[in-house]
mmCIF file of C-alpha atoms and ligand atoms in Angstrom:
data_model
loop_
_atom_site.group_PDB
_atom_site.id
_atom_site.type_symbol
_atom_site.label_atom_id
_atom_site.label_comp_id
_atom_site.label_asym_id
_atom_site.label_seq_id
_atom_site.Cartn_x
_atom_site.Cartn_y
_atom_site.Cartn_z
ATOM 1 C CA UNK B 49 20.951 -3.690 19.936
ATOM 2 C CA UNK B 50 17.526 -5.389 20.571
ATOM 3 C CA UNK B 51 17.572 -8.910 20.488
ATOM 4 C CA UNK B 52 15.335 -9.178 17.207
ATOM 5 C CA UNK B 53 17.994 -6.955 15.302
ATOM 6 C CA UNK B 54 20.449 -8.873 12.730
ATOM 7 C CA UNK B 55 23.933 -9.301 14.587
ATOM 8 C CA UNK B 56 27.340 -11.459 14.003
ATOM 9 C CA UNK B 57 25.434 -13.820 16.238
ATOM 10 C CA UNK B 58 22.384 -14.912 14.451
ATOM 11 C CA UNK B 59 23.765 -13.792 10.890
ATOM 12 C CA UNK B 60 23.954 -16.419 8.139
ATOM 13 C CA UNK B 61 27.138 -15.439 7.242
ATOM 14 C CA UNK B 62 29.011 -15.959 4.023
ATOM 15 C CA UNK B 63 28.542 -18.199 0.774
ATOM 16 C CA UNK B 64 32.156 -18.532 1.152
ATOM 17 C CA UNK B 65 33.849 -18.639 4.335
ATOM 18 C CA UNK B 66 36.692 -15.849 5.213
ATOM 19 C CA UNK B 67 38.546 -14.779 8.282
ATOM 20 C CA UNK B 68 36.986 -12.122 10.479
ATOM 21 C CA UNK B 69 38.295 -8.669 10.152
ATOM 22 C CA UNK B 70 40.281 -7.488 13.290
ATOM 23 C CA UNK B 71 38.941 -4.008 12.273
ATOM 24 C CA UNK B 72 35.289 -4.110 10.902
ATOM 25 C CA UNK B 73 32.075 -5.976 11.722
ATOM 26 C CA UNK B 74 31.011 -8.265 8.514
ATOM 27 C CA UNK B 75 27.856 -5.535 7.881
ATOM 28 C CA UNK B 76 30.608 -2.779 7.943
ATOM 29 C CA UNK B 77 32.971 -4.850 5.980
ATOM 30 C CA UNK B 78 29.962 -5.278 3.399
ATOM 31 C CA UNK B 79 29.187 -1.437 3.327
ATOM 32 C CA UNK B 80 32.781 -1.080 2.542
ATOM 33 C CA UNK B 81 32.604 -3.456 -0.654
ATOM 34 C CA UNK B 82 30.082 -1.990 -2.080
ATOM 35 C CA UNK B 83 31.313 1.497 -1.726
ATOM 36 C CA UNK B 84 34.262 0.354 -3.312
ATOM 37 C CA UNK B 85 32.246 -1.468 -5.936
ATOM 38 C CA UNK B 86 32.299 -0.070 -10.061
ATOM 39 C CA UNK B 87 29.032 -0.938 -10.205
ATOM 40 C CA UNK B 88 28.242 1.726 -6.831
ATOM 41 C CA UNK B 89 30.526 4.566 -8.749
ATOM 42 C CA UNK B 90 28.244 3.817 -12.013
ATOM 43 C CA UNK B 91 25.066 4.860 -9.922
ATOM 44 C CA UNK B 92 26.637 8.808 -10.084
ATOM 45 C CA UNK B 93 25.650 8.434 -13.580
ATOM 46 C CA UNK B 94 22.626 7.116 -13.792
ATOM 47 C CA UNK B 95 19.166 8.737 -14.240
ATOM 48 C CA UNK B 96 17.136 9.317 -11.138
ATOM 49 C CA UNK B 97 14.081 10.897 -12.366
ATOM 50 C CA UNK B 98 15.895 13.833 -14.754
ATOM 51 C CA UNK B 99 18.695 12.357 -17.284
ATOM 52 C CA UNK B 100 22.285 13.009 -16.041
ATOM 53 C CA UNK B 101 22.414 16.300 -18.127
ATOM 54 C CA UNK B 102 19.346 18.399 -17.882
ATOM 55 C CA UNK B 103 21.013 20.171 -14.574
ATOM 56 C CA UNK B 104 23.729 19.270 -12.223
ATOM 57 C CA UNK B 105 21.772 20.094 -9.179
ATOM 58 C CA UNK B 106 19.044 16.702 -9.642
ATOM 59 C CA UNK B 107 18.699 13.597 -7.969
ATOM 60 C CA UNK B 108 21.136 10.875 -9.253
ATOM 61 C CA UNK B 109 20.609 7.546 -8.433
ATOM 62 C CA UNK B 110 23.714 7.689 -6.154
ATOM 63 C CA UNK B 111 22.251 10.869 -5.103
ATOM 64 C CA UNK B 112 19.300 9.169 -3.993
ATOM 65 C CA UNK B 113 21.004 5.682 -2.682
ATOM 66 C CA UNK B 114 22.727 8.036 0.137
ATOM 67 C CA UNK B 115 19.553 9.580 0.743
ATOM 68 C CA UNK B 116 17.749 6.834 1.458
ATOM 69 C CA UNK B 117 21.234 5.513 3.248
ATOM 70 C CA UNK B 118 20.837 8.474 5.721
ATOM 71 C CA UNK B 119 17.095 7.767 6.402
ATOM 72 C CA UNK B 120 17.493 3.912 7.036
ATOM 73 C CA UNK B 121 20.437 4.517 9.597
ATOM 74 C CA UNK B 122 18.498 7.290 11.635
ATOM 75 C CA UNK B 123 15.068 4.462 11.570
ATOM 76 C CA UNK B 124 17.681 1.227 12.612
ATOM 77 C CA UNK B 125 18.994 3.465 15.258
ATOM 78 C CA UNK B 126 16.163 4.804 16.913
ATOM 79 C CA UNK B 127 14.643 1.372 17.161
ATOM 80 C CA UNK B 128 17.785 -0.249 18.506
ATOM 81 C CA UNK B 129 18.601 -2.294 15.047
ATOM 82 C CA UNK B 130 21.816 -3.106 13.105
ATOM 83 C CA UNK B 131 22.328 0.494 11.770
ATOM 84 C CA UNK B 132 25.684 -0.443 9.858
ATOM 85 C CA UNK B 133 23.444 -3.790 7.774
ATOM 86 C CA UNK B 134 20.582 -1.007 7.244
ATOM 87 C CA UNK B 135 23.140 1.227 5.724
ATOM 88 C CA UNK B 136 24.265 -1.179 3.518
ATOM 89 C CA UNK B 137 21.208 -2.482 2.189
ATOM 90 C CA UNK B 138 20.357 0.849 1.076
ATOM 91 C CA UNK B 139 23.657 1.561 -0.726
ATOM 92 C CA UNK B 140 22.846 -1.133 -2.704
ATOM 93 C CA UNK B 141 19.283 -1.461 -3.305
ATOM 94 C CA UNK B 142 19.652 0.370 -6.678
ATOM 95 C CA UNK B 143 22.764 -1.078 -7.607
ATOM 96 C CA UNK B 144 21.371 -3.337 -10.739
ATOM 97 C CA UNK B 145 19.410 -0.041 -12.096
ATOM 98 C CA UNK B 146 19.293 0.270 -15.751
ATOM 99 C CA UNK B 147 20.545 3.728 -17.492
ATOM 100 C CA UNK B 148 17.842 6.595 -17.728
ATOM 101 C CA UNK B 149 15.737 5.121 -14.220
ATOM 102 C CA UNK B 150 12.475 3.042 -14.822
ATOM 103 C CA UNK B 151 12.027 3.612 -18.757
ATOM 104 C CA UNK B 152 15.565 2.190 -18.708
ATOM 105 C CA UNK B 153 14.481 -0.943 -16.729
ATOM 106 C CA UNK B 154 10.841 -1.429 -18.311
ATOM 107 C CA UNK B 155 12.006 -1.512 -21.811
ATOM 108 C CA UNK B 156 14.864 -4.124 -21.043
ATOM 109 C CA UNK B 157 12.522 -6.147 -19.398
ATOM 110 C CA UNK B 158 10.423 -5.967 -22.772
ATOM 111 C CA UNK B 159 13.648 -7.109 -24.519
ATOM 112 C CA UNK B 160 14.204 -9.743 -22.520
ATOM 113 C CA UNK B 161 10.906 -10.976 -22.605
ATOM 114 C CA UNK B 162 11.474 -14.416 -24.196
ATOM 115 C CA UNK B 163 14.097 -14.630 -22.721
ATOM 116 C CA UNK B 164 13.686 -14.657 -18.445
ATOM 117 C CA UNK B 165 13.085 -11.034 -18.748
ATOM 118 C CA UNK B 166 14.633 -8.611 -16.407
ATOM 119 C CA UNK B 167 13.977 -7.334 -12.670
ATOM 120 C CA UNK B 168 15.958 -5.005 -11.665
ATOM 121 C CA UNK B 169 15.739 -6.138 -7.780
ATOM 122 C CA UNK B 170 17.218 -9.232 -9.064
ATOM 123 C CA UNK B 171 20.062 -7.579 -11.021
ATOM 124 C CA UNK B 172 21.133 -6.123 -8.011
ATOM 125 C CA UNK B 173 21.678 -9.436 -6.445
ATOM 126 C CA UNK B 174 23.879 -10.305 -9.904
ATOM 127 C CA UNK B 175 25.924 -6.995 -9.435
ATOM 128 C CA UNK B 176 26.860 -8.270 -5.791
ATOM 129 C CA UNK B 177 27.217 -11.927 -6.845
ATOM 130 C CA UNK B 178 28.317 -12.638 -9.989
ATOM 131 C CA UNK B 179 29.197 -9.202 -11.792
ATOM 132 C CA UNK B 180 31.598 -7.763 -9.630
ATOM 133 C CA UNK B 181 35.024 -8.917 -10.139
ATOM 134 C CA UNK B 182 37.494 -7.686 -7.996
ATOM 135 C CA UNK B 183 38.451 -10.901 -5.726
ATOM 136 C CA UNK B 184 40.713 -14.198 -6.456
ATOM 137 C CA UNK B 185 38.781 -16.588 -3.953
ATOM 138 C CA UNK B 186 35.537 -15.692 -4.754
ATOM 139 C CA UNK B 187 32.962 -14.314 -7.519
ATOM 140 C CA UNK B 188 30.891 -11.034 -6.730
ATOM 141 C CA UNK B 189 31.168 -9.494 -3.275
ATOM 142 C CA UNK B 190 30.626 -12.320 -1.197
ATOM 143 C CA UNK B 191 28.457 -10.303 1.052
ATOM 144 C CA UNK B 192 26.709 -11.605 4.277
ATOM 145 C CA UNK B 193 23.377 -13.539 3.615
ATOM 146 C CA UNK B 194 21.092 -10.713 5.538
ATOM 147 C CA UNK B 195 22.793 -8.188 2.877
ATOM 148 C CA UNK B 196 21.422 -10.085 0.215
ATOM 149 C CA UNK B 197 18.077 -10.840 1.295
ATOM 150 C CA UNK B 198 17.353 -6.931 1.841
ATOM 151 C CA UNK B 199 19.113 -6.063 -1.596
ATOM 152 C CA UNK B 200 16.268 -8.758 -2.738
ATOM 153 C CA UNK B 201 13.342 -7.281 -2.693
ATOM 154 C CA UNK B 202 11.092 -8.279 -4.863
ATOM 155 C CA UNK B 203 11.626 -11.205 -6.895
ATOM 156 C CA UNK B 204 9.492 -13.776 -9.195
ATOM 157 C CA UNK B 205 8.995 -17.071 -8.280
ATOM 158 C CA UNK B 206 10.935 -18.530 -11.124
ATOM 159 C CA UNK B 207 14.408 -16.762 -10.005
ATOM 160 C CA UNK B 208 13.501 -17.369 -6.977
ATOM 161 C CA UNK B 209 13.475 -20.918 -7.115
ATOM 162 C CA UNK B 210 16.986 -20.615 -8.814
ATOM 163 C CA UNK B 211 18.773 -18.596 -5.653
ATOM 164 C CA UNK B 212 18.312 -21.350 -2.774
ATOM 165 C CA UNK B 213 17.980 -19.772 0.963
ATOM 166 C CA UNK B 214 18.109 -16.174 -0.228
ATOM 167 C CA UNK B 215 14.923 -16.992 -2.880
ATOM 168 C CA UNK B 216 13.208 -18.681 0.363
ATOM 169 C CA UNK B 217 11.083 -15.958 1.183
ATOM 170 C CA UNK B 218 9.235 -15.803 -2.133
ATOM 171 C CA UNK B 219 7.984 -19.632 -2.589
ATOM 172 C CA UNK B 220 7.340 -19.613 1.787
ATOM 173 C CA UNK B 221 5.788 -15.958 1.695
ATOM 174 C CA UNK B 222 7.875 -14.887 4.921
ATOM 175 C CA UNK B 223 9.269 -11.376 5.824
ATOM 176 C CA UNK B 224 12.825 -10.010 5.450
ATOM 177 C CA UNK B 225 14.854 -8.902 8.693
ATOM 178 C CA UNK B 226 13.966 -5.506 9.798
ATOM 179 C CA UNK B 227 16.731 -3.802 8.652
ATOM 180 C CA UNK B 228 15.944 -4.810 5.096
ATOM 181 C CA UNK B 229 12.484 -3.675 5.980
ATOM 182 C CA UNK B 230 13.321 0.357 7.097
ATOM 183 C CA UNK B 231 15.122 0.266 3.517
ATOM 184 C CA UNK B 232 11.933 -0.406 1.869
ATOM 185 C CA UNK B 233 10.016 2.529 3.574
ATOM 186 C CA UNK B 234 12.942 4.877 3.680
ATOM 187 C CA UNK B 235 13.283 4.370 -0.394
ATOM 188 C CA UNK B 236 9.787 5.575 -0.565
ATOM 189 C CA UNK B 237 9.788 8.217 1.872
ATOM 190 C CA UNK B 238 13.123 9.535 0.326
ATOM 191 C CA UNK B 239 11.780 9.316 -3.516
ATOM 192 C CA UNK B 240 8.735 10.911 -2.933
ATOM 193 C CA UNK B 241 10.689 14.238 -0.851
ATOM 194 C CA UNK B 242 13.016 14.553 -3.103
ATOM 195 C CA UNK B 243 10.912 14.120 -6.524
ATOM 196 C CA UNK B 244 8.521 16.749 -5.437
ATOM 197 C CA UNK B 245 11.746 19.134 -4.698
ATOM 198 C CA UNK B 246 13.276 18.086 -7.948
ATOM 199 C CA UNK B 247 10.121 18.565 -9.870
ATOM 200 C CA UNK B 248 9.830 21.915 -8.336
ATOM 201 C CA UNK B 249 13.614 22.858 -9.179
ATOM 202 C CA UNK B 250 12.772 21.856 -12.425
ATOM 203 C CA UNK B 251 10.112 24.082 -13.023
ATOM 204 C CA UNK B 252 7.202 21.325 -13.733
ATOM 205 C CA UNK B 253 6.104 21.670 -10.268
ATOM 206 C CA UNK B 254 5.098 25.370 -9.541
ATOM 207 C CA UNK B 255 3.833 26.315 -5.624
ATOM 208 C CA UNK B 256 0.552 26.281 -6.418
ATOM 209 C CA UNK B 257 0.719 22.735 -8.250
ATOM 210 C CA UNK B 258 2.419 21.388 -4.765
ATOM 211 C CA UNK B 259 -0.181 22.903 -2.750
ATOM 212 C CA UNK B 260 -2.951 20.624 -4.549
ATOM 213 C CA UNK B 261 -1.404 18.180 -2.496
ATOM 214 C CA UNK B 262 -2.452 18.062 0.940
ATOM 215 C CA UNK B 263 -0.334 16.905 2.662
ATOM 216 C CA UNK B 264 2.062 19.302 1.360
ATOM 217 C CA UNK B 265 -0.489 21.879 1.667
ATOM 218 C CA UNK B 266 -0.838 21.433 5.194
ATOM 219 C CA UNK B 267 2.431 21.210 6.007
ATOM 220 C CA UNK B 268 3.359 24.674 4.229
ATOM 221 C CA UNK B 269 0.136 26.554 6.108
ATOM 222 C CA UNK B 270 1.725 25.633 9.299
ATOM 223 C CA UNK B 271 4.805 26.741 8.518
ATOM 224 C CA UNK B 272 3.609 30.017 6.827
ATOM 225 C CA UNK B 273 1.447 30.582 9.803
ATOM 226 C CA UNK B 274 4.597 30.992 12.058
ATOM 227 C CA UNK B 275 6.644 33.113 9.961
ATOM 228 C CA UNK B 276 6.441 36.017 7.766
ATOM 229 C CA UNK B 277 6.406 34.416 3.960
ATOM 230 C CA UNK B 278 6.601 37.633 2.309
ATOM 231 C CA UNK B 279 10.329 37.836 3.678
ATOM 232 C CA UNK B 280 11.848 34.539 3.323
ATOM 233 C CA UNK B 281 11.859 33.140 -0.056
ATOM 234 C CA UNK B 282 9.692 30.254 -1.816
ATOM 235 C CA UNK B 283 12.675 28.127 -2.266
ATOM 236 C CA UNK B 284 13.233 28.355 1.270
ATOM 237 C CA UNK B 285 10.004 28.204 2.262
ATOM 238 C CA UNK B 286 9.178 24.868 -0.180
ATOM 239 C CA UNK B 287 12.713 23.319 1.469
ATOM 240 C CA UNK B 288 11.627 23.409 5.075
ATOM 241 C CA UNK B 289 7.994 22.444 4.236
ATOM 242 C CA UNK B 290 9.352 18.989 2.489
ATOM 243 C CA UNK B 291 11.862 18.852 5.555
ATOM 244 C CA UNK B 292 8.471 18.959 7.674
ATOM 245 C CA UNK B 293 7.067 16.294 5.619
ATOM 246 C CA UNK B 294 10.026 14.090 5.667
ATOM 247 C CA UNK B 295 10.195 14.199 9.582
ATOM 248 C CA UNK B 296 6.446 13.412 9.712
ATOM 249 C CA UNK B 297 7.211 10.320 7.975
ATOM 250 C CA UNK B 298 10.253 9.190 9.894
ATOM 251 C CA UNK B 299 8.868 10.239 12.902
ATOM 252 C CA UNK B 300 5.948 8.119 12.570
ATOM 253 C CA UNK B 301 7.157 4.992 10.906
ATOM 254 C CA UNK B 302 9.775 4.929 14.225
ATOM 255 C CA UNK B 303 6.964 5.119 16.905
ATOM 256 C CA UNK B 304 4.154 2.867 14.846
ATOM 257 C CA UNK B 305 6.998 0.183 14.472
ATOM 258 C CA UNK B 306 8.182 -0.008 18.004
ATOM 259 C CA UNK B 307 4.428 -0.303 18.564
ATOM 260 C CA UNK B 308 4.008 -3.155 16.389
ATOM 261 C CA UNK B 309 6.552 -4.709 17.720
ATOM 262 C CA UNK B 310 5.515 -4.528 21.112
ATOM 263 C CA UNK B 311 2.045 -5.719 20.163
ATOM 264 C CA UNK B 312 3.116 -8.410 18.081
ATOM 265 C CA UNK B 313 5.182 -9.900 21.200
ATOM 266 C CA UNK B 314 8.381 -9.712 18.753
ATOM 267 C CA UNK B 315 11.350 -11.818 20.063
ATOM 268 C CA UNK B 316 13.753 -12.956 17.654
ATOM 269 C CA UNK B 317 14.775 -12.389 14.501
ATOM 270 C CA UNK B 318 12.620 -15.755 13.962
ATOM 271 C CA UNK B 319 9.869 -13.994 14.971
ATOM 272 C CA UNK B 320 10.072 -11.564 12.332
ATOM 273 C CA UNK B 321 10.609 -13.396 9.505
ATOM 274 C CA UNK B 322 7.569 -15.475 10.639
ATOM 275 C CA UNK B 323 5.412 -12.834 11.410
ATOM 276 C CA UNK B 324 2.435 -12.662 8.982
ATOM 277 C CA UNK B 325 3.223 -9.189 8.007
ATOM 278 C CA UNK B 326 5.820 -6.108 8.302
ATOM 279 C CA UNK B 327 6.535 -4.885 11.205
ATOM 280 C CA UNK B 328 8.489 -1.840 10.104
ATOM 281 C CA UNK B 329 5.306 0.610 9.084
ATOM 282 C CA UNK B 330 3.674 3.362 8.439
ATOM 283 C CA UNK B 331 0.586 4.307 10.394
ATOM 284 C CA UNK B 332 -2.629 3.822 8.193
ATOM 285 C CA UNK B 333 -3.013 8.162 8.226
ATOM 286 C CA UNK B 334 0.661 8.680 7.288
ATOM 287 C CA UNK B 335 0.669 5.884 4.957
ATOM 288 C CA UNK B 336 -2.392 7.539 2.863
ATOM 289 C CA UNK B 337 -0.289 10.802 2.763
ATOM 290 C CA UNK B 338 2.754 8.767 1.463
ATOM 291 C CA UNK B 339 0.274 6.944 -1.543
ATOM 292 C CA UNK B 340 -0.989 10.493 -1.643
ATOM 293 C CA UNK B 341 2.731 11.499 -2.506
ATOM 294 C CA UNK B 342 2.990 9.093 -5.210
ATOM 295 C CA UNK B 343 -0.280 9.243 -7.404
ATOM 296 C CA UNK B 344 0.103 13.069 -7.139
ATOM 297 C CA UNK B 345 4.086 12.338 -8.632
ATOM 298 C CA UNK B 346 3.216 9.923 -11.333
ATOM 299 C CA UNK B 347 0.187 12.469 -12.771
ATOM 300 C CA UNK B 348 2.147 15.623 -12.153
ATOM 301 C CA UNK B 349 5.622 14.622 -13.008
ATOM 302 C CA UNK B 350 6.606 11.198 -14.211
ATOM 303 C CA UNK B 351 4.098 11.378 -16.785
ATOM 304 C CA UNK B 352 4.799 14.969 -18.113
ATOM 305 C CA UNK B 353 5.588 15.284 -21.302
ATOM 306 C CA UNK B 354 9.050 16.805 -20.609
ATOM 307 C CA UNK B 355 9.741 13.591 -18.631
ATOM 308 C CA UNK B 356 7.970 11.495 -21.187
ATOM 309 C CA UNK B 357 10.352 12.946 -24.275
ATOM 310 C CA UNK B 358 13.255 12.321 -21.646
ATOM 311 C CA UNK B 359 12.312 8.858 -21.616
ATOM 312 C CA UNK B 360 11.332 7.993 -25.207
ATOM 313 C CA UNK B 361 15.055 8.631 -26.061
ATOM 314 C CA UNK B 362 15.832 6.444 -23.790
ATOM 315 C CA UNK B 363 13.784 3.670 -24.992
ATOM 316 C CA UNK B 364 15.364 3.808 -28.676
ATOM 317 C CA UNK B 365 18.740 3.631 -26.959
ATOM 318 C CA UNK B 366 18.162 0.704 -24.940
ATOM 319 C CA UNK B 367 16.352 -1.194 -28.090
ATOM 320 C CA UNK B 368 18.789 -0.271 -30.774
ATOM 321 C CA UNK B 369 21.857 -1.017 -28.281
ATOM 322 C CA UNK B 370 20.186 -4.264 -27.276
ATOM 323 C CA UNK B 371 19.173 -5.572 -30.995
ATOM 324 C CA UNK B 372 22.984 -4.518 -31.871
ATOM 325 C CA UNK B 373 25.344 -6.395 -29.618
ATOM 326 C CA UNK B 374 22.857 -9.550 -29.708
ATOM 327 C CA UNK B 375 23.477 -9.612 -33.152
ATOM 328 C CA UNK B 376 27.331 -8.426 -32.548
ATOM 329 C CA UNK B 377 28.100 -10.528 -29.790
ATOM 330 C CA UNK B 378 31.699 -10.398 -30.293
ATOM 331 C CA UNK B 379 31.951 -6.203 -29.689
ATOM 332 C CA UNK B 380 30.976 -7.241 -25.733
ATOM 333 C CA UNK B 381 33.414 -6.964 -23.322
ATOM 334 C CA UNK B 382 35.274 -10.192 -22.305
ATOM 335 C CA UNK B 383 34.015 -9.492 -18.788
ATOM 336 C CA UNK B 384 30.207 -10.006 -19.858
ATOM 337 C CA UNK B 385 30.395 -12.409 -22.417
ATOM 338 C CA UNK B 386 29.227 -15.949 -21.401
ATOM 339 C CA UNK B 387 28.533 -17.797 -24.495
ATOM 340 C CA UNK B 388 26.058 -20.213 -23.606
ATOM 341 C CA UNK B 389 23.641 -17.330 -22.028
ATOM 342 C CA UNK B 390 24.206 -14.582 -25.174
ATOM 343 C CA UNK B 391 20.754 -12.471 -24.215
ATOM 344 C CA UNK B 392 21.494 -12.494 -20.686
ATOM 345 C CA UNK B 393 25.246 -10.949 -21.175
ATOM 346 C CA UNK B 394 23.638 -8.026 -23.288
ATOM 347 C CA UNK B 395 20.968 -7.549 -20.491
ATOM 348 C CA UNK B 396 24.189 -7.594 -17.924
ATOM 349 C CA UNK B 397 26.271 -5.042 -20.027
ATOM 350 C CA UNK B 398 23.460 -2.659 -20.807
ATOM 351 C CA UNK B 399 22.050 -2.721 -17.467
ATOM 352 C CA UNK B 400 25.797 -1.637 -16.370
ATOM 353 C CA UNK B 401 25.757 1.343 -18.334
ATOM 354 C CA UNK B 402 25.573 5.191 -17.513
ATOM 355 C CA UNK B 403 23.226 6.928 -18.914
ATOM 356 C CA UNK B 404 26.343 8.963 -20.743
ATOM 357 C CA UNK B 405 27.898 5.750 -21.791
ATOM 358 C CA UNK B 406 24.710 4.308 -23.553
ATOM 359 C CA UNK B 407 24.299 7.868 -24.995
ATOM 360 C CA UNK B 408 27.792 7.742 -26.594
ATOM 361 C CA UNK B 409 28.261 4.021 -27.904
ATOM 362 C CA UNK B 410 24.620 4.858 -29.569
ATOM 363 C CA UNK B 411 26.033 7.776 -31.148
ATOM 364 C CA UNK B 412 29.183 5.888 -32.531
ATOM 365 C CA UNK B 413 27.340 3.159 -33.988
ATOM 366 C CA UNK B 414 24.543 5.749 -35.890
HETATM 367 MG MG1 MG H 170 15.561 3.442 -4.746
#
């Protein structure tokens, strides 16, 4: 590993102390948590883009987690990083995910709103933490610090202030390690592939729509220029022109980092969290195909009106399941219920639930 990657060395470590496994590193050891976590299994259940059951063959969010836990480990090991602390960051970067994706998450947050809201990069940290229960010496996961700080993404400045050296970043405006970094861009780059397949599975996205785009565009002339479309068939032929895309990404956000590295004279892990920007990147051309990507998702498919109906169930859900246990506090679970912080509990509980789950207690209670 390059001497700017995380390693046992330079790592943090734990809030609380434990004995070194004979067997695992302590980034493997954290993968292995998570894996094991309820909250992880939960993610199977949870909206991506399409609700759980409109079709068994979409995106779920754990669906999408190994996705984007695939594309981080290829990144961390081309570039000589920690592959096995990439690989975790990415199986839990969606871990504090509402039911039914961002609708889900947006109309919490406007639940919560007078009362510290809700970020959903910051529930993640509270799954890990505080949520999980599954160990006598300690509360949460008691995962490495560098886990945590890439599972943090974003975060206010108020709960940052609250979370000591893992909130850091956000008051000092410095950068995560690199491993957290290739999460960020493989999330992206992994979203916006497999939202434009799933849109096209769905039906919403028809060839021609895709070839608006183009980037996509491009990418399926080339390919049709080297084989004979009229005898393979558009499913196939929309697969490998995504696969196409998806290389293009990876391929370039591999050779522009180790270039900004280089240039930036990058030493240390110091050095990267002092730098004065990322250093895992894009290439300004690729990156304008990637925004491309999203502006021609959000117009074309997360604001269609299938999606939108989708999601306006989902909102009543949320609100009437919210507005119910605050004012039934007792039907929580033992597990959530901290007196003293009644909102935040609900906000815990609900953001814990599958889509299914929230579907079926808001059936019982109509
Ligand atoms: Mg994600």
């Amino acid at each position: 590993m390059k001497k700017y990657a995380v390693s046992e060395d330079n790592s943090f470590g734990r809030e609380y102390p434990e004995n070194k496994s004979p067997l695992r590193n302590d980034f493997q050891r954290d993968r292995d948590r998570i894996l094991h976590s309820a909250a992880f299994r939960r993610l199977m259940y949870k909206t991506q883009v399409f609700v759980n059951h409109e079709g068994d063959m979409f995106r779920t969010r754990l669906t999408h987690s190994l996705e984007v836990s695939q594309i981080s480990r290829g990144i961390a090991r081309s570039l000589g990083l920690n592959e096995d602390l990439s690989e975790t960051i990415a199986l839990a970067h969606d871990l504090g995910h509402t039911p039914f994706g961002h609708a889900g998450q947006d109309i919490l947050n406007r639940c919560m709103k007078s009362h510290g809201g809700f970020e959903h990069n910051y529930q993640s940290l509270r799954v890990v933490d505080k949520l999980e229960k599954r160990y006598c010496h300690f509360p949460g996961l008691n995962l490495t610090f560098e886990s945590r700080e890439g599972i943090l993404k974003h975060c206010s400045k108020k709960n940052a202030i609250l979370l000591g050296r893992v909130g850091q970043r956000f008051i000092n405006k410095t950068y995560p390690s690199l491993e957290a970094q290739i999460v960020d861009i493989a999330d992206a780059i992994a979203y916006n592939i497999h939202d434009l397949e799933d849109g096209y599975r769905s039906g919403i996205l028809s060839i021609s729509k895709l070839r608006q785009l183009d980037f996509f565009d491009e990418s399926y002339t080339h390919l049709i220029n080297k084989i004979n479309a009229n005898q393979v068939d558009e499913k196939v032929c929309i697969y490998e022109t995504l696969r196409r895309m998806m290389f293009i990404f990876i391929n370039d956000v591999t050779n522009n980092s180790l270039q900004l590295l280089r240039d930036s004279n990058i030493k240390s892990i110091d050095d990267v969290r002092n730098h004065n920007s990322t250093l895992i990147d894009l290439s300004e051309h690729v990156e304008s195909y990637l925004s491309d990507c999203r502006n021609f998702l959000r117009t074309n498919l997360y604001e269609h009106s299938r999606v939108n109906e989708m999601t306006r169930n989902a909102q009543k859900v949320i609100v009437d399941l919210f507005n119910y246990y605050v004012d039934n506090f007792e039907a929580l679970p033992n597990d959530y219920k901290i007196r003293e912080k009644k909102y935040r509990s609900v906000a815990d509980f609900l953001s814990g639930m599958t889509d299914r789950f929230a579907n079926e207690i808001h059936k019982s209670l109509n």
